[in-house]
mmCIF file of C-alpha atoms in Angstrom:
data_model
loop_
_atom_site.group_PDB
_atom_site.id
_atom_site.type_symbol
_atom_site.label_atom_id
_atom_site.label_comp_id
_atom_site.label_asym_id
_atom_site.label_seq_id
_atom_site.Cartn_x
_atom_site.Cartn_y
_atom_site.Cartn_z
ATOM 1 C CA MET A 1 -55.409 2.009 -8.777
ATOM 2 C CA ALA A 2 -53.709 4.405 -11.182
ATOM 3 C CA ALA A 3 -55.944 3.220 -14.010
ATOM 4 C CA ALA A 4 -59.056 3.615 -11.883
ATOM 5 C CA ALA A 5 -58.029 7.143 -10.932
ATOM 6 C CA ALA A 6 -57.459 8.039 -14.569
ATOM 7 C CA LEU A 7 -60.874 6.661 -15.497
ATOM 8 C CA ALA A 8 -62.432 8.779 -12.758
ATOM 9 C CA ARG A 9 -60.826 11.857 -14.294
ATOM 10 C CA LEU A 10 -62.189 10.801 -17.666
ATOM 11 C CA GLU A 11 -65.683 10.543 -16.210
ATOM 12 C CA GLN A 12 -65.418 14.028 -14.664
ATOM 13 C CA LYS A 13 -64.399 15.453 -18.022
ATOM 14 C CA GLN A 14 -67.216 13.535 -19.698
ATOM 15 C CA SER A 15 -69.820 14.886 -17.270
ATOM 16 C CA ARG A 16 -69.015 18.399 -18.490
ATOM 17 C CA ALA A 17 -69.708 17.430 -22.100
ATOM 18 C CA TRP A 18 -73.127 17.898 -23.787
ATOM 19 C CA GLY A 19 -73.663 14.232 -24.379
ATOM 20 C CA PRO A 20 -72.105 10.797 -24.765
ATOM 21 C CA THR A 21 -69.130 10.554 -27.109
ATOM 22 C CA SER A 22 -68.011 7.771 -29.415
ATOM 23 C CA GLN A 23 -65.495 6.691 -26.750
ATOM 24 C CA ASP A 24 -68.114 5.677 -24.171
ATOM 25 C CA THR A 25 -68.151 2.092 -25.386
ATOM 26 C CA ILE A 26 -64.361 1.884 -25.301
ATOM 27 C CA ARG A 27 -64.244 3.382 -21.809
ATOM 28 C CA ASN A 28 -66.785 0.886 -20.523
ATOM 29 C CA GLN A 29 -64.808 -1.969 -22.044
ATOM 30 C CA VAL A 30 -61.644 -0.712 -20.355
ATOM 31 C CA ARG A 31 -63.462 -0.594 -17.015
ATOM 32 C CA LYS A 32 -64.590 -4.206 -17.472
ATOM 33 C CA GLU A 33 -61.037 -5.297 -18.284
ATOM 34 C CA LEU A 34 -59.674 -3.498 -15.228
ATOM 35 C CA GLN A 35 -62.248 -5.134 -13.001
ATOM 36 C CA ALA A 36 -61.448 -8.543 -14.480
ATOM 37 C CA GLU A 37 -57.719 -8.036 -13.940
ATOM 38 C CA ALA A 38 -58.321 -6.886 -10.375
ATOM 39 C CA THR A 39 -60.379 -9.998 -9.707
ATOM 40 C CA VAL A 40 -57.600 -12.264 -10.990
ATOM 41 C CA SER A 41 -54.458 -10.545 -9.727
ATOM 42 C CA GLY A 42 -55.397 -7.738 -7.388
ATOM 43 C CA SER A 43 -56.706 -9.810 -4.505
ATOM 44 C CA PRO A 44 -54.106 -11.362 -2.160
ATOM 45 C CA GLU A 45 -56.530 -14.199 -1.544
ATOM 46 C CA ALA A 46 -56.827 -15.202 -5.187
ATOM 47 C CA PRO A 47 -55.696 -18.846 -5.453
ATOM 48 C CA GLY A 48 -52.460 -19.436 -7.305
ATOM 49 C CA THR A 49 -51.536 -15.760 -7.292
ATOM 50 C CA ASN A 50 -48.089 -14.542 -6.252
ATOM 51 C CA VAL A 51 -48.393 -11.291 -4.318
ATOM 52 C CA VAL A 52 -45.317 -9.097 -4.671
ATOM 53 C CA SER A 53 -45.049 -5.947 -2.596
ATOM 54 C CA GLU A 54 -43.001 -2.982 -3.753
ATOM 55 C CA PRO A 55 -39.287 -3.382 -3.006
ATOM 56 C CA ARG A 56 -38.178 -2.802 0.557
ATOM 57 C CA GLU A 57 -34.874 -1.818 2.028
ATOM 58 C CA GLU A 58 -32.658 -4.533 3.429
ATOM 59 C CA GLY A 59 -33.200 -5.046 7.117
ATOM 60 C CA SER A 60 -36.992 -4.640 6.867
ATOM 61 C CA ALA A 61 -38.981 -7.222 8.780
ATOM 62 C CA HIS A 62 -40.456 -10.213 6.942
ATOM 63 C CA LEU A 63 -38.305 -9.988 3.818
ATOM 64 C CA ALA A 64 -38.516 -13.254 1.879
ATOM 65 C CA VAL A 65 -34.749 -13.089 1.399
ATOM 66 C CA PRO A 66 -32.283 -10.529 2.813
ATOM 67 C CA GLY A 67 -30.863 -9.629 -0.594
ATOM 68 C CA VAL A 68 -29.010 -11.020 -3.603
ATOM 69 C CA TYR A 69 -25.656 -12.607 -2.769
ATOM 70 C CA PHE A 70 -22.842 -14.254 -4.707
ATOM 71 C CA THR A 71 -19.974 -16.653 -4.062
ATOM 72 C CA CYS A 72 -16.412 -15.902 -5.163
ATOM 73 C CA PRO A 73 -15.162 -18.961 -7.115
ATOM 74 C CA LEU A 74 -11.564 -18.338 -5.979
ATOM 75 C CA THR A 75 -12.050 -17.825 -2.244
ATOM 76 C CA GLY A 76 -15.551 -19.161 -1.536
ATOM 77 C CA ALA A 77 -16.457 -15.866 0.166
ATOM 78 C CA THR A 78 -20.092 -14.707 0.146
ATOM 79 C CA LEU A 79 -20.432 -11.301 -1.502
ATOM 80 C CA ARG A 80 -23.048 -8.633 -1.996
ATOM 81 C CA LYS A 81 -23.716 -7.318 -5.486
ATOM 82 C CA ASP A 82 -21.666 -4.190 -4.905
ATOM 83 C CA GLN A 83 -18.724 -6.224 -3.579
ATOM 84 C CA ARG A 84 -18.354 -8.654 -6.483
ATOM 85 C CA ASP A 85 -15.906 -6.904 -8.801
ATOM 86 C CA ALA A 86 -13.572 -5.566 -6.111
ATOM 87 C CA CYS A 87 -13.341 -8.885 -4.264
ATOM 88 C CA ILE A 88 -12.733 -10.934 -7.405
ATOM 89 C CA LYS A 89 -10.018 -8.546 -8.575
ATOM 90 C CA GLU A 90 -8.360 -8.737 -5.164
ATOM 91 C CA ALA A 91 -8.501 -12.548 -5.251
ATOM 92 C CA ILE A 92 -6.926 -12.637 -8.725
ATOM 93 C CA LEU A 93 -4.102 -10.314 -7.693
ATOM 94 C CA SER A 94 -3.374 -12.407 -4.609
ATOM 95 C CA HIS A 95 -3.178 -15.498 -6.866
ATOM 96 C CA PHE A 96 -0.032 -14.153 -8.556
ATOM 97 C CA SER A 97 2.071 -15.323 -5.612
ATOM 98 C CA THR A 98 1.088 -18.968 -6.176
ATOM 99 C CA ASP A 99 0.428 -19.285 -9.932
ATOM 100 C CA PRO A 100 1.439 -16.200 -11.948
ATOM 101 C CA VAL A 101 0.499 -17.761 -15.305
ATOM 102 C CA ALA A 102 -3.058 -18.609 -14.236
ATOM 103 C CA ALA A 103 -3.400 -15.271 -12.432
ATOM 104 C CA SER A 104 -2.292 -13.269 -15.475
ATOM 105 C CA ILE A 105 -4.739 -15.161 -17.705
ATOM 106 C CA MET A 106 -7.583 -14.496 -15.254
ATOM 107 C CA LYS A 107 -6.589 -10.829 -15.194
ATOM 108 C CA ILE A 108 -6.672 -10.585 -18.993
ATOM 109 C CA TYR A 109 -10.185 -12.023 -19.203
ATOM 110 C CA THR A 110 -11.670 -10.409 -16.097
ATOM 111 C CA PHE A 111 -10.139 -6.939 -15.808
ATOM 112 C CA ASN A 112 -10.848 -6.049 -19.451
ATOM 113 C CA LYS A 113 -14.569 -5.634 -20.137
ATOM 114 C CA ASP A 114 -14.459 -5.560 -23.953
ATOM 115 C CA GLN A 115 -14.402 -9.292 -24.700
ATOM 116 C CA ASP A 116 -14.044 -8.750 -28.456
ATOM 117 C CA ARG A 117 -10.837 -6.841 -27.833
ATOM 118 C CA VAL A 118 -9.719 -9.537 -25.393
ATOM 119 C CA LYS A 119 -10.248 -12.223 -28.036
ATOM 120 C CA LEU A 120 -8.264 -10.252 -30.598
ATOM 121 C CA GLY A 121 -5.396 -9.778 -28.157
ATOM 122 C CA VAL A 122 -5.412 -13.417 -27.027
ATOM 123 C CA ASP A 123 -5.413 -14.664 -30.630
ATOM 124 C CA THR A 124 -2.437 -12.405 -31.388
ATOM 125 C CA ILE A 125 -0.498 -13.723 -28.395
ATOM 126 C CA ALA A 126 -1.294 -17.279 -29.495
ATOM 127 C CA LYS A 127 0.075 -16.446 -32.945
ATOM 128 C CA TYR A 128 3.354 -15.255 -31.397
ATOM 129 C CA LEU A 129 3.657 -18.507 -29.451
ATOM 130 C CA ASP A 130 2.750 -20.618 -32.503
ATOM 131 C CA ASN A 131 5.565 -18.996 -34.490
ATOM 132 C CA ILE A 132 8.072 -19.874 -31.766
ATOM 133 C CA HIS A 133 6.763 -23.445 -31.585
ATOM 134 C CA LEU A 134 6.840 -23.926 -35.379
ATOM 135 C CA HIS A 135 10.187 -22.173 -35.925
ATOM 136 C CA PRO A 136 12.293 -22.833 -32.803
ATOM 137 C CA GLU A 137 15.555 -22.089 -34.647
ATOM 138 C CA GLU A 138 14.437 -18.686 -35.952
ATOM 139 C CA GLU A 139 15.689 -15.995 -33.572
ATOM 140 C CA LYS A 140 13.351 -13.315 -34.954
ATOM 141 C CA TYR A 141 10.294 -15.134 -33.599
ATOM 142 C CA ARG A 142 11.732 -15.115 -30.062
ATOM 143 C CA LYS A 143 11.742 -11.322 -29.960
ATOM 144 C CA ILE A 144 8.660 -9.093 -29.770
ATOM 145 C CA LYS A 145 9.097 -5.372 -30.294
ATOM 146 C CA LEU A 146 6.973 -3.538 -27.740
ATOM 147 C CA GLN A 147 6.532 -0.451 -29.941
ATOM 148 C CA ASN A 148 5.289 -2.600 -32.818
ATOM 149 C CA LYS A 149 1.933 -1.265 -34.054
ATOM 150 C CA VAL A 150 0.153 -4.617 -33.754
ATOM 151 C CA PHE A 151 1.503 -5.150 -30.229
ATOM 152 C CA GLN A 152 0.448 -1.664 -29.158
ATOM 153 C CA GLU A 153 -3.057 -1.842 -30.634
ATOM 154 C CA ARG A 154 -3.949 -5.408 -29.683
ATOM 155 C CA ILE A 155 -1.901 -6.383 -26.631
ATOM 156 C CA ASN A 156 -0.454 -3.412 -24.789
ATOM 157 C CA CYS A 157 -3.962 -1.979 -24.306
ATOM 158 C CA LEU A 158 -5.079 -5.020 -22.271
ATOM 159 C CA GLU A 159 -4.489 -5.393 -18.552
ATOM 160 C CA GLY A 160 -2.620 -8.572 -17.640
ATOM 161 C CA THR A 161 -0.810 -9.171 -20.927
ATOM 162 C CA HIS A 162 2.589 -7.973 -19.716
ATOM 163 C CA GLU A 163 2.280 -10.150 -16.607
ATOM 164 C CA PHE A 164 1.463 -13.109 -18.868
ATOM 165 C CA PHE A 165 4.540 -12.659 -21.084
ATOM 166 C CA GLU A 166 6.801 -12.380 -18.060
ATOM 167 C CA ALA A 167 5.160 -15.362 -16.326
ATOM 168 C CA ILE A 168 5.754 -17.711 -19.281
ATOM 169 C CA GLY A 169 9.431 -16.781 -19.648
ATOM 170 C CA PHE A 170 9.810 -13.548 -21.615
ATOM 171 C CA GLN A 171 12.142 -10.822 -20.374
ATOM 172 C CA LYS A 172 12.213 -7.123 -21.240
ATOM 173 C CA VAL A 173 15.498 -6.199 -22.944
ATOM 174 C CA LEU A 174 16.782 -3.048 -24.664
ATOM 175 C CA LEU A 175 18.108 -3.987 -28.096
ATOM 176 C CA PRO A 176 19.621 -1.936 -30.916
ATOM 177 C CA VAL A 177 17.478 -1.376 -33.984
ATOM 178 C CA GLN A 178 18.927 -1.171 -37.486
ATOM 179 C CA ASP A 179 19.066 2.367 -38.924
ATOM 180 C CA GLN A 180 18.046 3.777 -35.569
ATOM 181 C CA GLU A 181 20.260 5.555 -33.061
ATOM 182 C CA ASP A 182 18.411 4.671 -29.843
ATOM 183 C CA PRO A 183 17.683 1.089 -28.716
ATOM 184 C CA GLU A 184 14.123 -0.121 -28.224
ATOM 185 C CA GLU A 185 12.442 -2.392 -25.732
ATOM 186 C CA PHE A 186 11.726 -5.995 -26.707
ATOM 187 C CA TYR A 187 10.297 -9.078 -25.055
ATOM 188 C CA VAL A 188 12.884 -11.806 -25.515
ATOM 189 C CA LEU A 189 12.199 -15.451 -24.690
ATOM 190 C CA SER A 190 14.670 -16.878 -22.185
ATOM 191 C CA GLU A 191 16.892 -19.803 -23.146
ATOM 192 C CA THR A 192 15.455 -21.854 -20.280
ATOM 193 C CA THR A 193 11.915 -21.532 -21.616
ATOM 194 C CA LEU A 194 13.071 -22.123 -25.188
ATOM 195 C CA ALA A 195 14.436 -25.486 -24.085
ATOM 196 C CA GLN A 196 10.915 -26.475 -22.928
ATOM 197 C CA PRO A 197 8.675 -25.833 -25.964
ATOM 198 C CA GLN A 198 5.918 -28.025 -24.530
ATOM 199 C CA SER A 199 5.408 -25.527 -21.704
ATOM 200 C CA LEU A 200 4.727 -22.698 -24.176
ATOM 201 C CA GLU A 201 2.183 -24.844 -25.994
ATOM 202 C CA ARG A 202 0.502 -25.697 -22.711
ATOM 203 C CA HIS A 203 0.324 -22.040 -21.669
ATOM 204 C CA LYS A 204 -1.094 -21.111 -25.079
ATOM 205 C CA GLU A 205 -3.896 -23.680 -24.753
ATOM 206 C CA GLN A 206 -4.551 -22.485 -21.205
ATOM 207 C CA LEU A 207 -4.836 -18.898 -22.473
ATOM 208 C CA LEU A 208 -7.185 -19.771 -25.342
ATOM 209 C CA ALA A 209 -9.507 -21.879 -23.177
ATOM 210 C CA ALA A 210 -9.925 -19.370 -20.347
ATOM 211 C CA GLU A 211 -13.026 -17.352 -19.465
ATOM 212 C CA PRO A 212 -13.719 -14.340 -17.263
ATOM 213 C CA VAL A 213 -13.915 -15.058 -13.538
ATOM 214 C CA ARG A 214 -17.481 -14.379 -12.472
ATOM 215 C CA ALA A 215 -19.069 -14.535 -9.048
ATOM 216 C CA LYS A 216 -21.609 -17.344 -8.808
ATOM 217 C CA LEU A 217 -25.142 -16.491 -7.766
ATOM 218 C CA ASP A 218 -25.821 -17.822 -4.267
ATOM 219 C CA ARG A 219 -29.126 -19.712 -4.371
ATOM 220 C CA GLN A 220 -29.650 -19.040 -0.642
ATOM 221 C CA ARG A 221 -31.547 -22.304 -0.421
ATOM 222 C CA ARG A 222 -34.040 -22.399 2.434
ATOM 223 C CA VAL A 223 -36.741 -24.834 3.494
ATOM 224 C CA PHE A 224 -39.963 -23.674 5.149
ATOM 225 C CA GLN A 225 -42.764 -25.439 6.965
ATOM 226 C CA PRO A 226 -46.182 -25.532 5.250
ATOM 227 C CA SER A 227 -47.638 -22.032 5.334
ATOM 228 C CA PRO A 228 -50.653 -20.093 4.017
ATOM 229 C CA LEU A 229 -48.170 -17.294 3.238
ATOM 230 C CA ALA A 230 -46.403 -19.373 0.582
ATOM 231 C CA SER A 231 -47.512 -17.137 -2.294
ATOM 232 C CA GLN A 232 -46.670 -13.853 -0.586
ATOM 233 C CA PHE A 233 -43.249 -12.355 -1.280
ATOM 234 C CA GLU A 234 -41.599 -9.328 0.303
ATOM 235 C CA LEU A 235 -38.611 -8.674 -1.942
ATOM 236 C CA PRO A 236 -35.630 -6.389 -1.301
ATOM 237 C CA GLY A 237 -34.614 -3.783 -3.871
ATOM 238 C CA ASP A 238 -31.822 -6.057 -5.149
ATOM 239 C CA PHE A 239 -34.401 -7.965 -7.190
ATOM 240 C CA PHE A 240 -35.229 -4.980 -9.362
ATOM 241 C CA ASN A 241 -33.130 -3.273 -12.016
ATOM 242 C CA LEU A 242 -34.735 0.004 -11.020
ATOM 243 C CA THR A 243 -34.277 1.625 -7.637
ATOM 244 C CA ALA A 244 -37.309 2.148 -5.407
ATOM 245 C CA GLU A 245 -37.383 5.848 -6.348
ATOM 246 C CA GLU A 246 -37.207 5.027 -10.047
ATOM 247 C CA ILE A 247 -40.075 2.559 -9.675
ATOM 248 C CA LYS A 248 -42.242 5.177 -7.937
ATOM 249 C CA ARG A 249 -41.431 7.725 -10.635
ATOM 250 C CA GLU A 250 -42.325 5.249 -13.375
ATOM 251 C CA GLN A 251 -45.632 4.445 -11.651
ATOM 252 C CA ARG A 252 -46.448 8.152 -11.526
ATOM 253 C CA LEU A 253 -45.644 8.644 -15.215
ATOM 254 C CA ARG A 254 -47.719 5.627 -16.143
ATOM 255 C CA SER A 255 -50.724 6.849 -14.170
ATOM 256 C CA GLU A 256 -50.572 10.151 -16.051
ATOM 257 C CA ALA A 257 -50.610 8.271 -19.369
ATOM 258 C CA VAL A 258 -53.447 5.865 -18.520
ATOM 259 C CA GLU A 259 -56.073 8.006 -20.237
ATOM 260 C CA ARG A 260 -54.301 7.662 -23.558
ATOM 261 C CA LEU A 261 -53.191 4.059 -23.115
ATOM 262 C CA SER A 262 -56.561 2.767 -21.941
ATOM 263 C CA VAL A 263 -58.143 3.904 -25.192
ATOM 264 C CA LEU A 264 -55.393 3.154 -27.689
ATOM 265 C CA ARG A 265 -53.853 -0.099 -26.430
ATOM 266 C CA THR A 266 -54.716 -3.269 -28.318
ATOM 267 C CA LYS A 267 -54.223 -6.743 -26.878
ATOM 268 C CA ALA A 268 -50.982 -7.139 -28.857
ATOM 269 C CA MET A 269 -49.686 -3.854 -27.455
ATOM 270 C CA ARG A 270 -50.491 -4.942 -23.901
ATOM 271 C CA GLU A 271 -48.643 -8.224 -24.435
ATOM 272 C CA LYS A 272 -45.648 -6.340 -25.835
ATOM 273 C CA GLU A 273 -45.623 -4.029 -22.806
ATOM 274 C CA GLU A 274 -45.823 -7.024 -20.516
ATOM 275 C CA GLN A 275 -42.768 -8.617 -22.159
ATOM 276 C CA ARG A 276 -40.915 -5.313 -21.888
ATOM 277 C CA GLY A 277 -41.764 -5.239 -18.195
ATOM 278 C CA LEU A 278 -40.332 -8.730 -17.657
ATOM 279 C CA ARG A 279 -36.931 -7.504 -18.808
ATOM 280 C CA LYS A 280 -36.780 -5.129 -15.854
ATOM 281 C CA TYR A 281 -36.044 -8.012 -13.519
ATOM 282 C CA THR A 282 -32.537 -9.418 -13.168
ATOM 283 C CA TYR A 283 -33.325 -11.955 -10.442
ATOM 284 C CA THR A 284 -36.295 -13.979 -9.315
ATOM 285 C CA LEU A 285 -37.184 -15.737 -6.073
ATOM 286 C CA LEU A 286 -38.882 -19.108 -6.522
ATOM 287 C CA ARG A 287 -40.654 -21.314 -4.013
ATOM 288 C CA VAL A 288 -41.563 -24.909 -4.742
ATOM 289 C CA ARG A 289 -44.450 -26.402 -2.776
ATOM 290 C CA LEU A 290 -43.780 -30.083 -2.156
ATOM 291 C CA PRO A 291 -46.452 -32.800 -1.724
ATOM 292 C CA ASP A 292 -46.113 -32.629 2.079
ATOM 293 C CA GLY A 293 -46.661 -28.851 2.003
ATOM 294 C CA CYS A 294 -43.053 -27.908 2.760
ATOM 295 C CA LEU A 295 -41.538 -25.111 0.696
ATOM 296 C CA LEU A 296 -38.148 -25.103 -1.009
ATOM 297 C CA GLN A 297 -36.889 -21.590 -1.834
ATOM 298 C CA GLY A 298 -34.031 -20.371 -4.034
ATOM 299 C CA THR A 299 -32.778 -17.330 -5.948
ATOM 300 C CA PHE A 300 -32.221 -17.432 -9.720
ATOM 301 C CA TYR A 301 -31.272 -15.150 -12.568
ATOM 302 C CA ALA A 302 -34.385 -14.127 -14.474
ATOM 303 C CA ARG A 303 -32.695 -15.274 -17.689
ATOM 304 C CA GLU A 304 -31.835 -18.767 -16.391
ATOM 305 C CA ARG A 305 -33.564 -21.708 -18.027
ATOM 306 C CA LEU A 306 -36.139 -24.025 -16.522
ATOM 307 C CA GLY A 307 -33.512 -26.767 -16.377
ATOM 308 C CA ALA A 308 -31.683 -24.815 -13.661
ATOM 309 C CA VAL A 309 -34.792 -24.933 -11.437
ATOM 310 C CA TYR A 310 -35.217 -28.665 -12.014
ATOM 311 C CA GLY A 311 -31.569 -29.202 -11.128
ATOM 312 C CA PHE A 312 -31.939 -27.106 -7.964
ATOM 313 C CA VAL A 313 -34.949 -29.138 -6.832
ATOM 314 C CA ARG A 314 -33.349 -32.463 -7.760
ATOM 315 C CA GLU A 315 -30.298 -31.686 -5.600
ATOM 316 C CA ALA A 316 -32.585 -31.342 -2.568
ATOM 317 C CA LEU A 317 -34.514 -34.590 -3.050
ATOM 318 C CA GLN A 318 -33.930 -37.750 -1.082
ATOM 319 C CA SER A 319 -34.936 -39.805 -4.124
ATOM 320 C CA ASP A 320 -33.233 -37.672 -6.763
ATOM 321 C CA TRP A 321 -33.555 -40.398 -9.378
ATOM 322 C CA LEU A 322 -37.363 -40.274 -9.503
ATOM 323 C CA PRO A 323 -38.813 -38.135 -12.325
ATOM 324 C CA PHE A 324 -41.038 -35.256 -11.279
ATOM 325 C CA GLU A 325 -42.843 -32.247 -12.711
ATOM 326 C CA LEU A 326 -43.081 -28.586 -11.751
ATOM 327 C CA LEU A 327 -46.326 -26.712 -12.264
ATOM 328 C CA ALA A 328 -46.864 -22.961 -12.427
ATOM 329 C CA SER A 329 -49.955 -21.138 -11.201
ATOM 330 C CA GLY A 330 -53.088 -22.538 -12.786
ATOM 331 C CA GLY A 331 -51.536 -25.973 -13.263
ATOM 332 C CA GLN A 332 -49.394 -25.063 -16.289
ATOM 333 C CA LYS A 333 -46.669 -27.695 -16.681
ATOM 334 C CA LEU A 334 -43.136 -26.348 -16.914
ATOM 335 C CA SER A 335 -41.181 -28.817 -19.009
ATOM 336 C CA GLU A 336 -37.523 -29.347 -18.164
ATOM 337 C CA ASP A 337 -36.802 -29.953 -21.849
ATOM 338 C CA GLU A 338 -38.131 -26.568 -22.953
ATOM 339 C CA ASN A 339 -35.328 -24.072 -23.504
ATOM 340 C CA LEU A 340 -37.297 -21.221 -21.958
ATOM 341 C CA ALA A 341 -35.966 -18.552 -19.627
ATOM 342 C CA LEU A 342 -37.746 -17.961 -16.337
ATOM 343 C CA ASN A 343 -38.785 -14.447 -17.348
ATOM 344 C CA GLU A 344 -40.231 -15.838 -20.587
ATOM 345 C CA CYS A 345 -42.422 -18.105 -18.462
ATOM 346 C CA GLY A 346 -43.603 -15.149 -16.369
ATOM 347 C CA LEU A 347 -41.794 -16.449 -13.270
ATOM 348 C CA VAL A 348 -40.437 -13.026 -12.253
ATOM 349 C CA PRO A 349 -39.781 -11.334 -9.896
ATOM 350 C CA SER A 350 -41.125 -14.241 -7.818
ATOM 351 C CA ALA A 351 -43.318 -17.287 -8.221
ATOM 352 C CA LEU A 352 -44.766 -20.231 -6.337
ATOM 353 C CA LEU A 353 -44.435 -23.559 -8.161
ATOM 354 C CA THR A 354 -45.984 -26.899 -7.329
ATOM 355 C CA PHE A 355 -43.985 -30.138 -7.221
ATOM 356 C CA SER A 356 -45.567 -33.350 -8.502
ATOM 357 C CA TRP A 357 -44.095 -36.821 -8.857
ATOM 358 C CA ASP A 358 -44.377 -38.374 -12.307
ATOM 359 C CA MET A 359 -47.654 -40.246 -11.941
ATOM 360 C CA ALA A 360 -46.692 -43.263 -14.065
ATOM 361 C CA VAL A 361 -43.555 -43.932 -12.005
ATOM 362 C CA LEU A 362 -45.388 -43.308 -8.751
ATOM 363 C CA GLU A 363 -48.071 -45.847 -9.664
ATOM 364 C CA ASP A 364 -45.388 -48.433 -10.495
ATOM 365 C CA ILE A 365 -43.758 -47.890 -7.095
ATOM 366 C CA LYS A 366 -47.069 -48.239 -5.260
ATOM 367 C CA ALA A 367 -47.955 -51.339 -7.290
ATOM 368 C CA ALA A 368 -44.703 -52.888 -6.060
ATOM 369 C CA GLY A 369 -45.841 -52.241 -2.482
ATOM 370 C CA ALA A 370 -43.336 -49.481 -1.852
ATOM 371 C CA GLU A 371 -43.589 -45.783 -1.063
ATOM 372 C CA PRO A 372 -41.254 -42.919 -2.016
ATOM 373 C CA ASP A 373 -38.785 -41.935 0.663
ATOM 374 C CA SER A 374 -39.223 -38.669 2.534
ATOM 375 C CA ILE A 375 -39.059 -35.965 -0.095
ATOM 376 C CA LEU A 376 -36.186 -33.743 1.083
ATOM 377 C CA LYS A 377 -32.777 -34.774 2.313
ATOM 378 C CA PRO A 378 -32.507 -35.079 6.113
ATOM 379 C CA GLU A 379 -29.903 -32.315 6.398
ATOM 380 C CA LEU A 380 -32.334 -29.872 4.770
ATOM 381 C CA LEU A 381 -35.246 -30.902 6.975
ATOM 382 C CA SER A 382 -33.089 -30.426 10.065
ATOM 383 C CA ALA A 383 -32.773 -26.732 9.162
ATOM 384 C CA ILE A 384 -36.453 -26.147 8.313
ATOM 385 C CA GLU A 385 -37.804 -22.695 9.163
ATOM 386 C CA LYS A 386 -41.155 -21.093 9.802
ATOM 387 C CA LEU A 387 -42.270 -18.688 7.072
ATOM 388 C CA SER A 388 -43.308 -15.342 8.468
#
């Protein structure tokens, strides 16, 4: 619509000119391309097309999904996007009462956002513990000066490191320093811990192998009855990196630039812009149309690979051992073996896929006089919904 309006303005300007310009041919070509694109993607009735309305606020009627939700791996609680960090931090802090070593390690990796700095600090701590393990008789390795430059720059700056030292058996002690009047603070390993060197080695390996605690994307799996609305998606604002206001502003700016872009853009430039547009989506909502017409729906990260979708579908199948294929609009096969992200396949911010059994296997089953079991697991069919 914005492009058409811009072309109309071009025509008004042209009508004031004395005669046709050298850009008439280009303008006509642009009009043809716009009409062709409108025929393919602008009509809600076009077969195989996924119609995505502009983002709506949560609570609006007929949303395909209420929003994007996550699961806390520590508590199992379902969280909104804006609740993730606070809830995970709270869960980690509450874990100190049951397992202070594990809690302090989770705090180091999760509370500190600069993972390069975290790695440097963790490697330094591991070096301290290695020295104690390799030289158990050397007292100097059992003491760590807190005002030491390396300790201050690599360890003291990280949240959770002090809790870790104390959890594995170090104690803060004021000790005299040679040629210095005032004592300084040291971490000193307790005799009890020193008598159990295997525990230090175990804690070191636990520290090195850890990762940040991240909320897991909730697939919000749903099953729908066959519906002519399968390709229509009303998405909430959670599915877009930009807010609704930012999207409207960008549309306005683009419409003002159509006159220039419609003349200057080459096919390569349009493809580059399209790829840039795909990166605006963080999540995507996928529906898979099964042979019986039922729809399986789930939420994914836009950067997830095709294998994640195959795994999601396989988990819902009654006969999960049978090979199958997923097809995009127009019958394009999406191979499970291809290491492609969903946004690279154009499956954002939503898409309708088609499920198909592997024909060779299906023919073998039929030749044996058998038929595949019902497609979805009974517990999923018992919760089937009507798409509206």
